[in-house]
Amino acid sequence: MEEWVTGRHISFNLEDRSYLSTLKREVHRLSIQCGLAEKKVAEIDIVVAEIGSNIIKHAGGGEVIVMLTDMPQPAIEIIGIDNGPGITDLARMMQDGISTAKTLGHGLGAIRRLSDFLQIYSVKGWGTILLSRFFLKPAEPFPPKPGHEIRTLLVAKPGEKVCGDGFYVRPDRTGIRIFLGDGLGHGVEANKAAAAAVNSFRYCMLPDLSEVLRQIHDDVKRTRGLVGTAAVYNNKTKDWKICGVGNIHARMLTAGSSRTYLPYNGIIGHNMPRTINEQKIEHEAGKEQILILCSDGIKTRWEMTKYPAIFRYDMSVLAAAIYKDNARKTDDMSVVIVKVK
Protein backbone atom coordinates (compact mmCIF):
# COMPACT_ATOMS: atom_id res chain seq x y z
CA MET A 1 0.00 0.00 0.00
CA GLU A 2 1.14 3.60 -0.61
CA GLU A 3 2.89 5.54 2.14
CA TRP A 4 0.71 8.17 3.80
CA VAL A 5 2.12 11.60 2.89
CA THR A 6 0.71 14.88 4.17
CA GLY A 7 -1.07 16.77 1.41
CA ARG A 8 -1.77 13.79 -0.84
CA HIS A 9 -5.03 11.88 -1.05
CA ILE A 10 -5.02 8.11 -1.45
CA SER A 11 -7.93 6.79 -3.49
CA PHE A 12 -10.01 3.72 -2.67
CA ASN A 13 -12.31 2.54 -5.44
CA LEU A 14 -15.47 0.97 -3.99
CA GLU A 15 -16.92 -1.10 -6.80
CA ASP A 16 -18.47 -3.55 -4.33
CA ARG A 17 -18.22 -4.64 -0.70
CA SER A 18 -15.04 -6.63 -1.29
CA TYR A 19 -13.13 -3.33 -1.55
CA LEU A 20 -14.48 -1.99 1.75
CA SER A 21 -12.14 -4.05 3.95
CA THR A 22 -9.06 -2.48 2.34
CA LEU A 23 -10.41 1.02 2.96
CA LYS A 24 -11.17 0.28 6.61
CA ARG A 25 -7.82 -1.40 7.21
CA GLU A 26 -5.72 1.39 5.71
CA VAL A 27 -7.56 4.27 7.41
CA HIS A 28 -7.34 2.36 10.71
CA ARG A 29 -3.58 2.07 10.16
CA LEU A 30 -3.34 5.81 9.49
CA SER A 31 -5.33 6.64 12.64
CA ILE A 32 -2.97 4.60 14.79
CA GLN A 33 0.11 6.11 13.13
CA CYS A 34 -1.21 9.58 14.00
CA GLY A 35 -1.17 8.64 17.68
CA LEU A 36 -4.89 9.09 18.23
CA ALA A 37 -6.53 7.68 21.34
CA GLU A 38 -8.21 4.29 21.10
CA LYS A 39 -11.68 5.86 21.40
CA LYS A 40 -11.02 8.27 18.51
CA VAL A 41 -9.62 5.45 16.36
CA ALA A 42 -12.80 3.45 16.97
CA GLU A 43 -14.94 6.45 16.01
CA ILE A 44 -13.02 6.88 12.75
CA ASP A 45 -13.48 3.16 12.06
CA ILE A 46 -17.25 3.57 12.41
CA VAL A 47 -17.39 6.63 10.13
CA VAL A 48 -15.26 5.00 7.43
CA ALA A 49 -17.44 1.88 7.50
CA GLU A 50 -20.63 3.95 7.26
CA ILE A 51 -19.33 6.11 4.41
CA GLY A 52 -18.21 3.09 2.42
CA SER A 53 -21.42 1.14 3.10
CA ASN A 54 -23.62 4.10 2.10
CA ILE A 55 -21.77 4.54 -1.19
CA ILE A 56 -22.22 0.87 -2.06
CA LYS A 57 -25.84 0.58 -0.88
CA HIS A 58 -27.25 3.83 -2.22
CA ALA A 59 -25.06 4.63 -5.25
CA GLY A 60 -23.92 1.18 -6.38
CA GLY A 61 -20.29 2.13 -5.88
CA GLY A 62 -18.02 5.14 -5.87
CA GLU A 63 -14.74 6.34 -4.43
CA VAL A 64 -13.31 7.38 -1.09
CA ILE A 65 -10.19 9.54 -0.95
CA VAL A 66 -8.31 9.99 2.31
CA MET A 67 -5.57 12.44 3.28
CA LEU A 68 -3.48 13.47 6.24
CA THR A 69 -3.74 17.27 6.06
CA ASP A 70 -2.59 20.33 7.96
CA MET A 71 -5.13 22.69 6.38
CA PRO A 72 -7.12 24.22 7.99
CA GLN A 73 -5.55 22.33 10.93
CA PRO A 74 -3.90 18.91 11.34
CA ALA A 75 -6.54 16.30 10.58
CA ILE A 76 -7.47 13.09 8.81
CA GLU A 77 -9.70 14.10 5.89
CA ILE A 78 -12.11 11.56 4.39
CA ILE A 79 -14.08 12.39 1.23
CA GLY A 80 -16.77 10.08 -0.13
CA ILE A 81 -17.67 10.58 -3.81
CA ASP A 82 -20.44 8.90 -5.80
CA ASN A 83 -22.51 9.32 -8.96
CA GLY A 84 -25.70 8.09 -7.38
CA PRO A 85 -29.19 9.60 -7.40
CA GLY A 86 -28.36 12.23 -4.78
CA ILE A 87 -30.05 12.87 -1.45
CA THR A 88 -33.37 14.66 -1.92
CA ASP A 89 -34.04 15.47 1.75
CA LEU A 90 -30.68 15.68 3.48
CA ALA A 91 -31.99 17.07 6.78
CA ARG A 92 -34.40 14.15 7.13
CA MET A 93 -31.77 11.56 6.19
CA MET A 94 -29.46 12.92 8.91
CA GLN A 95 -31.96 11.76 11.53
CA ASP A 96 -31.41 8.39 13.17
CA GLY A 97 -33.90 5.73 12.12
CA ILE A 98 -34.47 7.15 8.63
CA SER A 99 -33.38 4.85 5.79
CA THR A 100 -34.18 4.21 2.15
CA ALA A 101 -32.41 0.84 2.07
CA LYS A 102 -34.38 -1.07 4.77
CA THR A 103 -31.54 -0.75 7.32
CA LEU A 104 -31.52 0.74 10.83
CA GLY A 105 -30.85 4.17 9.37
CA HIS A 106 -27.99 5.12 11.72
CA GLY A 107 -25.42 5.88 8.99
CA LEU A 108 -25.49 9.63 8.36
CA GLY A 109 -26.52 10.35 11.94
CA ALA A 110 -23.49 8.46 13.26
CA ILE A 111 -21.19 10.19 10.78
CA ARG A 112 -22.53 13.58 11.90
CA ARG A 113 -22.11 12.84 15.62
CA LEU A 114 -18.61 11.37 15.41
CA SER A 115 -16.96 13.67 12.85
CA ASP A 116 -15.20 16.79 14.11
CA PHE A 117 -16.23 18.48 10.85
CA LEU A 118 -18.84 17.30 8.37
CA GLN A 119 -20.34 18.67 5.17
CA ILE A 120 -22.50 16.85 2.63
CA TYR A 121 -23.10 18.26 -0.84
CA SER A 122 -25.69 16.46 -2.94
CA VAL A 123 -27.49 17.25 -6.20
CA LYS A 124 -30.37 15.18 -7.52
CA GLY A 125 -29.26 13.05 -10.47
CA TRP A 126 -25.61 14.10 -10.05
CA GLY A 127 -24.46 12.40 -6.89
CA THR A 128 -23.06 13.19 -3.48
CA ILE A 129 -19.83 14.38 -1.89
CA LEU A 130 -19.34 13.79 1.83
CA LEU A 131 -16.47 15.59 3.59
CA SER A 132 -15.50 14.40 7.08
CA ARG A 133 -12.51 15.55 9.14
CA PHE A 134 -11.07 14.27 12.39
CA PHE A 135 -8.73 16.74 14.05
CA LEU A 136 -5.47 15.38 15.45
CA LYS A 137 -5.50 17.92 18.29
CA PRO A 138 -8.38 19.46 20.29
CA ALA A 139 -9.84 22.59 18.71
CA GLU A 140 -8.53 25.88 20.12
CA PRO A 141 -10.93 27.46 22.67
CA PHE A 142 -10.50 30.83 20.93
CA PRO A 143 -9.76 30.01 17.30
CA PRO A 144 -8.27 32.73 15.11
CA LYS A 145 -10.53 34.66 12.78
CA PRO A 146 -11.06 32.84 9.48
CA GLY A 147 -8.82 34.15 6.76
CA HIS A 148 -7.92 32.94 3.30
CA GLU A 149 -9.14 29.42 2.58
CA ILE A 150 -6.60 27.04 1.02
CA ARG A 151 -7.49 23.50 -0.05
CA THR A 152 -5.66 20.89 -2.12
CA LEU A 153 -6.47 17.54 -3.72
CA LEU A 154 -3.71 15.33 -5.12
CA VAL A 155 -4.30 11.77 -6.32
CA ALA A 156 -1.73 9.58 -8.05
CA LYS A 157 -2.49 7.80 -11.30
CA PRO A 158 -4.22 4.49 -10.48
CA GLY A 159 -1.58 1.83 -9.89
CA GLU A 160 1.23 4.27 -9.02
CA LYS A 161 2.64 4.41 -5.49
CA VAL A 162 3.87 8.01 -5.76
CA CYS A 163 2.33 11.12 -7.31
CA GLY A 164 4.07 13.00 -10.11
CA ASP A 165 2.27 16.24 -9.21
CA GLY A 166 3.49 18.45 -6.38
CA PHE A 167 2.45 21.70 -4.77
CA TYR A 168 3.68 24.29 -2.30
CA VAL A 169 1.35 26.73 -0.54
CA ARG A 170 2.56 29.13 2.14
CA PRO A 171 0.29 31.73 3.75
CA ASP A 172 1.82 34.36 6.04
CA ARG A 173 1.17 37.94 7.12
CA THR A 174 2.29 39.30 3.73
CA GLY A 175 0.07 37.07 1.59
CA ILE A 176 0.15 33.65 -0.07
CA ARG A 177 2.75 31.93 -2.27
CA ILE A 178 1.58 29.02 -4.45
CA PHE A 179 3.20 26.63 -6.87
CA LEU A 180 1.70 23.63 -8.67
CA GLY A 181 3.98 21.42 -10.75
CA ASP A 182 3.33 18.33 -12.87
CA GLY A 183 6.37 16.17 -13.62
CA LEU A 184 6.44 14.77 -17.15
CA GLY A 185 4.75 11.40 -17.27
CA HIS A 186 4.05 9.75 -13.94
CA GLY A 187 5.69 7.52 -11.35
CA VAL A 188 8.99 7.93 -9.51
CA GLU A 189 10.82 10.12 -12.04
CA ALA A 190 7.88 12.50 -12.39
CA ASN A 191 7.70 12.68 -8.60
CA LYS A 192 11.41 13.59 -8.42
CA ALA A 193 10.95 16.40 -10.93
CA ALA A 194 7.95 17.86 -9.10
CA ALA A 195 9.68 17.57 -5.72
CA ALA A 196 12.81 19.35 -7.02
CA ALA A 197 10.67 22.18 -8.40
CA VAL A 198 8.72 22.55 -5.16
CA ASN A 199 11.97 22.69 -3.18
CA SER A 200 13.36 25.35 -5.52
CA PHE A 201 10.19 27.46 -5.24
CA ARG A 202 10.14 27.13 -1.46
CA TYR A 203 13.47 28.91 -1.06
CA CYS A 204 13.40 31.28 -4.04
CA MET A 205 12.57 34.83 -2.94
CA LEU A 206 12.98 36.61 -6.27
CA PRO A 207 10.22 39.23 -6.60
CA ASP A 208 9.28 38.57 -10.25
CA LEU A 209 7.57 35.23 -10.94
CA SER A 210 9.12 34.96 -14.39
CA GLU A 211 12.53 34.96 -12.69
CA VAL A 212 11.29 32.46 -10.12
CA LEU A 213 10.33 30.06 -12.91
CA ARG A 214 13.73 30.54 -14.55
CA GLN A 215 15.39 29.69 -11.24
CA ILE A 216 13.28 26.52 -10.99
CA HIS A 217 14.25 25.75 -14.60
CA ASP A 218 17.94 25.86 -13.67
CA ASP A 219 17.41 23.78 -10.53
CA VAL A 220 15.55 20.90 -12.20
CA LYS A 221 17.66 20.39 -15.32
CA ARG A 222 18.87 16.99 -14.09
CA THR A 223 15.30 15.71 -13.85
CA ARG A 224 12.91 14.75 -16.64
CA GLY A 225 11.31 18.21 -16.34
CA LEU A 226 7.83 19.46 -15.60
CA VAL A 227 5.17 22.03 -16.26
CA GLY A 228 4.28 24.47 -13.51
CA THR A 229 2.48 27.63 -12.47
CA ALA A 230 3.38 30.03 -9.66
CA ALA A 231 1.07 32.59 -8.09
CA VAL A 232 1.42 35.14 -5.31
CA TYR A 233 -1.28 37.11 -3.48
CA ASN A 234 -0.21 40.31 -1.71
CA ASN A 235 -2.25 41.23 1.37
CA LYS A 236 -1.10 44.86 1.23
CA THR A 237 -1.64 45.68 -2.45
CA LYS A 238 -4.64 43.32 -2.73
CA ASP A 239 -3.60 41.80 -6.03
CA TRP A 240 -2.39 38.55 -7.59
CA LYS A 241 0.61 37.84 -9.76
CA ILE A 242 0.62 34.63 -11.79
CA CYS A 243 2.97 33.03 -14.30
CA GLY A 244 3.08 29.53 -15.76
CA VAL A 245 4.89 27.35 -18.29
CA GLY A 246 3.15 24.30 -19.71
CA ASN A 247 -0.36 22.95 -19.32
CA ILE A 248 -1.36 23.81 -15.77
CA HIS A 249 -4.91 25.13 -15.96
CA ALA A 250 -5.40 28.38 -14.01
CA ARG A 251 -8.83 29.91 -13.53
CA MET A 252 -9.98 32.86 -11.42
CA LEU A 253 -13.59 32.96 -10.21
CA THR A 254 -15.40 35.98 -8.83
CA ALA A 255 -19.07 36.72 -8.36
CA GLY A 256 -20.62 36.16 -11.79
CA SER A 257 -17.34 35.87 -13.70
CA SER A 258 -14.72 33.29 -14.66
CA ARG A 259 -11.41 33.95 -16.40
CA THR A 260 -8.73 31.52 -17.54
CA TYR A 261 -5.05 32.56 -17.52
CA LEU A 262 -3.02 30.95 -20.28
CA PRO A 263 0.50 29.66 -19.58
CA TYR A 264 3.50 29.89 -21.90
CA ASN A 265 4.46 26.89 -24.02
CA GLY A 266 7.49 24.98 -22.87
CA ILE A 267 8.90 22.50 -20.34
CA ILE A 268 10.59 23.70 -17.17
CA GLY A 269 14.02 22.11 -17.02
CA HIS A 270 14.25 21.57 -20.78
CA ASN A 271 13.01 24.39 -23.01
CA MET A 272 11.84 27.66 -21.47
CA PRO A 273 10.50 30.48 -23.65
CA ARG A 274 12.92 33.36 -24.19
CA THR A 275 10.37 35.83 -22.89
CA ILE A 276 7.86 35.20 -20.14
CA ASN A 277 6.00 37.79 -18.06
CA GLU A 278 3.90 37.54 -14.95
CA GLN A 279 0.28 38.65 -15.18
CA LYS A 280 -1.32 40.90 -12.58
CA ILE A 281 -4.85 40.37 -11.32
CA GLU A 282 -6.56 43.01 -9.21
CA HIS A 283 -8.69 42.00 -6.22
CA GLU A 284 -11.73 44.14 -5.52
CA ALA A 285 -11.97 44.74 -1.78
CA GLY A 286 -14.84 43.00 -0.03
CA LYS A 287 -15.44 40.45 -2.79
CA GLU A 288 -14.42 36.82 -2.74
CA GLN A 289 -11.95 35.67 -5.35
CA ILE A 290 -11.16 32.01 -5.96
CA LEU A 291 -8.03 30.85 -7.79
CA ILE A 292 -8.11 27.26 -9.04
CA LEU A 293 -5.06 25.46 -10.42
CA CYS A 294 -5.36 22.00 -12.01
CA SER A 295 -2.81 19.66 -13.54
CA ASP A 296 -3.63 18.06 -16.90
CA GLY A 297 -4.91 14.95 -15.14
CA ILE A 298 -8.06 17.07 -14.75
CA LYS A 299 -10.08 17.98 -17.85
CA THR A 300 -10.30 21.74 -18.34
CA ARG A 301 -13.81 22.21 -19.70
CA TRP A 302 -15.67 22.21 -16.41
CA GLU A 303 -18.45 24.67 -15.66
CA MET A 304 -19.45 26.03 -12.26
CA THR A 305 -23.12 26.06 -13.25
CA LYS A 306 -23.17 22.30 -12.57
CA TYR A 307 -22.61 22.96 -8.87
CA PRO A 308 -25.42 25.09 -7.42
CA ALA A 309 -24.60 26.82 -4.11
CA ILE A 310 -21.24 25.03 -3.82
CA PHE A 311 -19.43 28.22 -2.76
CA ARG A 312 -21.27 27.99 0.56
CA TYR A 313 -19.29 24.85 1.34
CA ASP A 314 -15.71 24.16 2.32
CA MET A 315 -13.49 24.49 -0.76
CA SER A 316 -12.48 20.82 -0.41
CA VAL A 317 -16.02 20.03 -1.59
CA LEU A 318 -15.45 22.12 -4.73
CA ALA A 319 -12.09 20.42 -5.34
CA ALA A 320 -13.78 17.01 -4.98
CA ALA A 321 -16.60 18.03 -7.36
CA ILE A 322 -14.11 19.11 -10.04
CA TYR A 323 -12.20 15.86 -9.53
CA LYS A 324 -15.39 13.76 -9.58
CA ASP A 325 -16.51 15.02 -12.98
CA ASN A 326 -13.17 15.64 -14.69
CA ALA A 327 -10.49 13.23 -13.43
CA ARG A 328 -8.89 11.50 -16.43
CA LYS A 329 -7.59 8.53 -14.36
CA THR A 330 -4.77 8.13 -16.90
CA ASP A 331 -2.37 10.51 -15.14
CA ASP A 332 -1.72 12.08 -11.76
CA MET A 333 -4.52 14.47 -10.79
CA SER A 334 -4.33 17.63 -8.70
CA VAL A 335 -6.51 20.59 -7.79
CA VAL A 336 -5.33 23.56 -5.70
CA ILE A 337 -7.90 26.13 -4.58
CA VAL A 338 -7.27 29.43 -2.79
CA LYS A 339 -10.16 31.70 -1.75
CA VAL A 340 -9.35 35.25 -0.67
CA LYS A 341 -11.86 37.70 0.74
Coordinates of C-alpha atoms in Angstrom, one line a residue:
M1 CA 0.0 0.0 0.0
E2 CA 1.1 3.6 -0.6
E3 CA 2.9 5.5 2.1
W4 CA 0.7 8.2 3.8
V5 CA 2.1 11.6 2.9
T6 CA 0.7 14.9 4.2
G7 CA -1.1 16.8 1.4
R8 CA -1.8 13.8 -0.8
H9 CA -5.0 11.9 -1.0
I10 CA -5.0 8.1 -1.4
S11 CA -7.9 6.8 -3.5
F12 CA -10.0 3.7 -2.7
N13 CA -12.3 2.5 -5.4
L14 CA -15.5 1.0 -4.0
E15 CA -16.9 -1.1 -6.8
D16 CA -18.5 -3.6 -4.3
R17 CA -18.2 -4.6 -0.7
S18 CA -15.0 -6.6 -1.3
Y19 CA -13.1 -3.3 -1.5
L20 CA -14.5 -2.0 1.7
S21 CA -12.1 -4.1 4.0
T22 CA -9.1 -2.5 2.3
L23 CA -10.4 1.0 3.0
K24 CA -11.2 0.3 6.6
R25 CA -7.8 -1.4 7.2
E26 CA -5.7 1.4 5.7
V27 CA -7.6 4.3 7.4
H28 CA -7.3 2.4 10.7
R29 CA -3.6 2.1 10.2
L30 CA -3.3 5.8 9.5
S31 CA -5.3 6.6 12.6
I32 CA -3.0 4.6 14.8
Q33 CA 0.1 6.1 13.1
C34 CA -1.2 9.6 14.0
G35 CA -1.2 8.6 17.7
L36 CA -4.9 9.1 18.2
A37 CA -6.5 7.7 21.3
E38 CA -8.2 4.3 21.1
K39 CA -11.7 5.9 21.4
K40 CA -11.0 8.3 18.5
V41 CA -9.6 5.4 16.4
A42 CA -12.8 3.4 17.0
E43 CA -14.9 6.5 16.0
I44 CA -13.0 6.9 12.8
D45 CA -13.5 3.2 12.1
I46 CA -17.2 3.6 12.4
V47 CA -17.4 6.6 10.1
V48 CA -15.3 5.0 7.4
A49 CA -17.4 1.9 7.5
E50 CA -20.6 3.9 7.3
I51 CA -19.3 6.1 4.4
G52 CA -18.2 3.1 2.4
S53 CA -21.4 1.1 3.1
N54 CA -23.6 4.1 2.1
I55 CA -21.8 4.5 -1.2
I56 CA -22.2 0.9 -2.1
K57 CA -25.8 0.6 -0.9
H58 CA -27.3 3.8 -2.2
A59 CA -25.1 4.6 -5.3
G60 CA -23.9 1.2 -6.4
G61 CA -20.3 2.1 -5.9
G62 CA -18.0 5.1 -5.9
E63 CA -14.7 6.3 -4.4
V64 CA -13.3 7.4 -1.1
I65 CA -10.2 9.5 -0.9
V66 CA -8.3 10.0 2.3
M67 CA -5.6 12.4 3.3
L68 CA -3.5 13.5 6.2
T69 CA -3.7 17.3 6.1
D70 CA -2.6 20.3 8.0
M71 CA -5.1 22.7 6.4
P72 CA -7.1 24.2 8.0
Q73 CA -5.5 22.3 10.9
P74 CA -3.9 18.9 11.3
A75 CA -6.5 16.3 10.6
I76 CA -7.5 13.1 8.8
E77 CA -9.7 14.1 5.9
I78 CA -12.1 11.6 4.4
I79 CA -14.1 12.4 1.2
G80 CA -16.8 10.1 -0.1
I81 CA -17.7 10.6 -3.8
D82 CA -20.4 8.9 -5.8
N83 CA -22.5 9.3 -9.0
G84 CA -25.7 8.1 -7.4
P85 CA -29.2 9.6 -7.4
G86 CA -28.4 12.2 -4.8
I87 CA -30.1 12.9 -1.4
T88 CA -33.4 14.7 -1.9
D89 CA -34.0 15.5 1.8
L90 CA -30.7 15.7 3.5
A91 CA -32.0 17.1 6.8
R92 CA -34.4 14.1 7.1
M93 CA -31.8 11.6 6.2
M94 CA -29.5 12.9 8.9
Q95 CA -32.0 11.8 11.5
D96 CA -31.4 8.4 13.2
G97 CA -33.9 5.7 12.1
I98 CA -34.5 7.2 8.6
S99 CA -33.4 4.9 5.8
T100 CA -34.2 4.2 2.1
A101 CA -32.4 0.8 2.1
K102 CA -34.4 -1.1 4.8
T103 CA -31.5 -0.8 7.3
L104 CA -31.5 0.7 10.8
G105 CA -30.9 4.2 9.4
H106 CA -28.0 5.1 11.7
G107 CA -25.4 5.9 9.0
L108 CA -25.5 9.6 8.4
G109 CA -26.5 10.3 11.9
A110 CA -23.5 8.5 13.3
I111 CA -21.2 10.2 10.8
R112 CA -22.5 13.6 11.9
R113 CA -22.1 12.8 15.6
L114 CA -18.6 11.4 15.4
S115 CA -17.0 13.7 12.8
D116 CA -15.2 16.8 14.1
F117 CA -16.2 18.5 10.9
L118 CA -18.8 17.3 8.4
Q119 CA -20.3 18.7 5.2
I120 CA -22.5 16.9 2.6
Y121 CA -23.1 18.3 -0.8
S122 CA -25.7 16.5 -2.9
V123 CA -27.5 17.3 -6.2
K124 CA -30.4 15.2 -7.5
G125 CA -29.3 13.1 -10.5
W126 CA -25.6 14.1 -10.0
G127 CA -24.5 12.4 -6.9
T128 CA -23.1 13.2 -3.5
I129 CA -19.8 14.4 -1.9
L130 CA -19.3 13.8 1.8
L131 CA -16.5 15.6 3.6
S132 CA -15.5 14.4 7.1
R133 CA -12.5 15.6 9.1
F134 CA -11.1 14.3 12.4
F135 CA -8.7 16.7 14.1
L136 CA -5.5 15.4 15.5
K137 CA -5.5 17.9 18.3
P138 CA -8.4 19.5 20.3
A139 CA -9.8 22.6 18.7
E140 CA -8.5 25.9 20.1
P141 CA -10.9 27.5 22.7
F142 CA -10.5 30.8 20.9
P143 CA -9.8 30.0 17.3
P144 CA -8.3 32.7 15.1
K145 CA -10.5 34.7 12.8
P146 CA -11.1 32.8 9.5
G147 CA -8.8 34.2 6.8
H148 CA -7.9 32.9 3.3
E149 CA -9.1 29.4 2.6
I150 CA -6.6 27.0 1.0
R151 CA -7.5 23.5 0.0
T152 CA -5.7 20.9 -2.1
L153 CA -6.5 17.5 -3.7
L154 CA -3.7 15.3 -5.1
V155 CA -4.3 11.8 -6.3
A156 CA -1.7 9.6 -8.1
K157 CA -2.5 7.8 -11.3
P158 CA -4.2 4.5 -10.5
G159 CA -1.6 1.8 -9.9
E160 CA 1.2 4.3 -9.0
K161 CA 2.6 4.4 -5.5
V162 CA 3.9 8.0 -5.8
C163 CA 2.3 11.1 -7.3
G164 CA 4.1 13.0 -10.1
D165 CA 2.3 16.2 -9.2
G166 CA 3.5 18.4 -6.4
F167 CA 2.4 21.7 -4.8
Y168 CA 3.7 24.3 -2.3
V169 CA 1.4 26.7 -0.5
R170 CA 2.6 29.1 2.1
P171 CA 0.3 31.7 3.7
D172 CA 1.8 34.4 6.0
R173 CA 1.2 37.9 7.1
T174 CA 2.3 39.3 3.7
G175 CA 0.1 37.1 1.6
I176 CA 0.1 33.7 -0.1
R177 CA 2.8 31.9 -2.3
I178 CA 1.6 29.0 -4.4
F179 CA 3.2 26.6 -6.9
L180 CA 1.7 23.6 -8.7
G181 CA 4.0 21.4 -10.8
D182 CA 3.3 18.3 -12.9
G183 CA 6.4 16.2 -13.6
L184 CA 6.4 14.8 -17.2
G185 CA 4.8 11.4 -17.3
H186 CA 4.0 9.7 -13.9
G187 CA 5.7 7.5 -11.3
V188 CA 9.0 7.9 -9.5
E189 CA 10.8 10.1 -12.0
A190 CA 7.9 12.5 -12.4
N191 CA 7.7 12.7 -8.6
K192 CA 11.4 13.6 -8.4
A193 CA 11.0 16.4 -10.9
A194 CA 7.9 17.9 -9.1
A195 CA 9.7 17.6 -5.7
A196 CA 12.8 19.3 -7.0
A197 CA 10.7 22.2 -8.4
V198 CA 8.7 22.6 -5.2
N199 CA 12.0 22.7 -3.2
S200 CA 13.4 25.3 -5.5
F201 CA 10.2 27.5 -5.2
R202 CA 10.1 27.1 -1.5
Y203 CA 13.5 28.9 -1.1
C204 CA 13.4 31.3 -4.0
M205 CA 12.6 34.8 -2.9
L206 CA 13.0 36.6 -6.3
P207 CA 10.2 39.2 -6.6
D208 CA 9.3 38.6 -10.2
L209 CA 7.6 35.2 -10.9
S210 CA 9.1 35.0 -14.4
E211 CA 12.5 35.0 -12.7
V212 CA 11.3 32.5 -10.1
L213 CA 10.3 30.1 -12.9
R214 CA 13.7 30.5 -14.6
Q215 CA 15.4 29.7 -11.2
I216 CA 13.3 26.5 -11.0
H217 CA 14.2 25.8 -14.6
D218 CA 17.9 25.9 -13.7
D219 CA 17.4 23.8 -10.5
V220 CA 15.6 20.9 -12.2
K221 CA 17.7 20.4 -15.3
R222 CA 18.9 17.0 -14.1
T223 CA 15.3 15.7 -13.8
R224 CA 12.9 14.7 -16.6
G225 CA 11.3 18.2 -16.3
L226 CA 7.8 19.5 -15.6
V227 CA 5.2 22.0 -16.3
G228 CA 4.3 24.5 -13.5
T229 CA 2.5 27.6 -12.5
A230 CA 3.4 30.0 -9.7
A231 CA 1.1 32.6 -8.1
V232 CA 1.4 35.1 -5.3
Y233 CA -1.3 37.1 -3.5
N234 CA -0.2 40.3 -1.7
N235 CA -2.2 41.2 1.4
K236 CA -1.1 44.9 1.2
T237 CA -1.6 45.7 -2.4
K238 CA -4.6 43.3 -2.7
D239 CA -3.6 41.8 -6.0
W240 CA -2.4 38.6 -7.6
K241 CA 0.6 37.8 -9.8
I242 CA 0.6 34.6 -11.8
C243 CA 3.0 33.0 -14.3
G244 CA 3.1 29.5 -15.8
V245 CA 4.9 27.4 -18.3
G246 CA 3.1 24.3 -19.7
N247 CA -0.4 22.9 -19.3
I248 CA -1.4 23.8 -15.8
H249 CA -4.9 25.1 -16.0
A250 CA -5.4 28.4 -14.0
R251 CA -8.8 29.9 -13.5
M252 CA -10.0 32.9 -11.4
L253 CA -13.6 33.0 -10.2
T254 CA -15.4 36.0 -8.8
A255 CA -19.1 36.7 -8.4
G256 CA -20.6 36.2 -11.8
S257 CA -17.3 35.9 -13.7
S258 CA -14.7 33.3 -14.7
R259 CA -11.4 33.9 -16.4
T260 CA -8.7 31.5 -17.5
Y261 CA -5.0 32.6 -17.5
L262 CA -3.0 31.0 -20.3
P263 CA 0.5 29.7 -19.6
Y264 CA 3.5 29.9 -21.9
N265 CA 4.5 26.9 -24.0
G266 CA 7.5 25.0 -22.9
I267 CA 8.9 22.5 -20.3
I268 CA 10.6 23.7 -17.2
G269 CA 14.0 22.1 -17.0
H270 CA 14.3 21.6 -20.8
N271 CA 13.0 24.4 -23.0
M272 CA 11.8 27.7 -21.5
P273 CA 10.5 30.5 -23.7
R274 CA 12.9 33.4 -24.2
T275 CA 10.4 35.8 -22.9
I276 CA 7.9 35.2 -20.1
N277 CA 6.0 37.8 -18.1
E278 CA 3.9 37.5 -15.0
Q279 CA 0.3 38.6 -15.2
K280 CA -1.3 40.9 -12.6
I281 CA -4.9 40.4 -11.3
E282 CA -6.6 43.0 -9.2
H283 CA -8.7 42.0 -6.2
E284 CA -11.7 44.1 -5.5
A285 CA -12.0 44.7 -1.8
G286 CA -14.8 43.0 0.0
K287 CA -15.4 40.4 -2.8
E288 CA -14.4 36.8 -2.7
Q289 CA -11.9 35.7 -5.3
I290 CA -11.2 32.0 -6.0
L291 CA -8.0 30.9 -7.8
I292 CA -8.1 27.3 -9.0
L293 CA -5.1 25.5 -10.4
C294 CA -5.4 22.0 -12.0
S295 CA -2.8 19.7 -13.5
D296 CA -3.6 18.1 -16.9
G297 CA -4.9 14.9 -15.1
I298 CA -8.1 17.1 -14.8
K299 CA -10.1 18.0 -17.8
T300 CA -10.3 21.7 -18.3
R301 CA -13.8 22.2 -19.7
W302 CA -15.7 22.2 -16.4
E303 CA -18.4 24.7 -15.7
M304 CA -19.4 26.0 -12.3
T305 CA -23.1 26.1 -13.3
K306 CA -23.2 22.3 -12.6
Y307 CA -22.6 23.0 -8.9
P308 CA -25.4 25.1 -7.4
A309 CA -24.6 26.8 -4.1
I310 CA -21.2 25.0 -3.8
F311 CA -19.4 28.2 -2.8
R312 CA -21.3 28.0 0.6
Y313 CA -19.3 24.8 1.3
D314 CA -15.7 24.2 2.3
M315 CA -13.5 24.5 -0.8
S316 CA -12.5 20.8 -0.4
V317 CA -16.0 20.0 -1.6
L318 CA -15.4 22.1 -4.7
A319 CA -12.1 20.4 -5.3
A320 CA -13.8 17.0 -5.0
A321 CA -16.6 18.0 -7.4
I322 CA -14.1 19.1 -10.0
Y323 CA -12.2 15.9 -9.5
K324 CA -15.4 13.8 -9.6
D325 CA -16.5 15.0 -13.0
N326 CA -13.2 15.6 -14.7
A327 CA -10.5 13.2 -13.4
R328 CA -8.9 11.5 -16.4
K329 CA -7.6 8.5 -14.4
T330 CA -4.8 8.1 -16.9
D331 CA -2.4 10.5 -15.1
D332 CA -1.7 12.1 -11.8
M333 CA -4.5 14.5 -10.8
S334 CA -4.3 17.6 -8.7
V335 CA -6.5 20.6 -7.8
V336 CA -5.3 23.6 -5.7
I337 CA -7.9 26.1 -4.6
V338 CA -7.3 29.4 -2.8
K339 CA -10.2 31.7 -1.7
V340 CA -9.3 35.3 -0.7
K341 CA -11.9 37.7 0.7

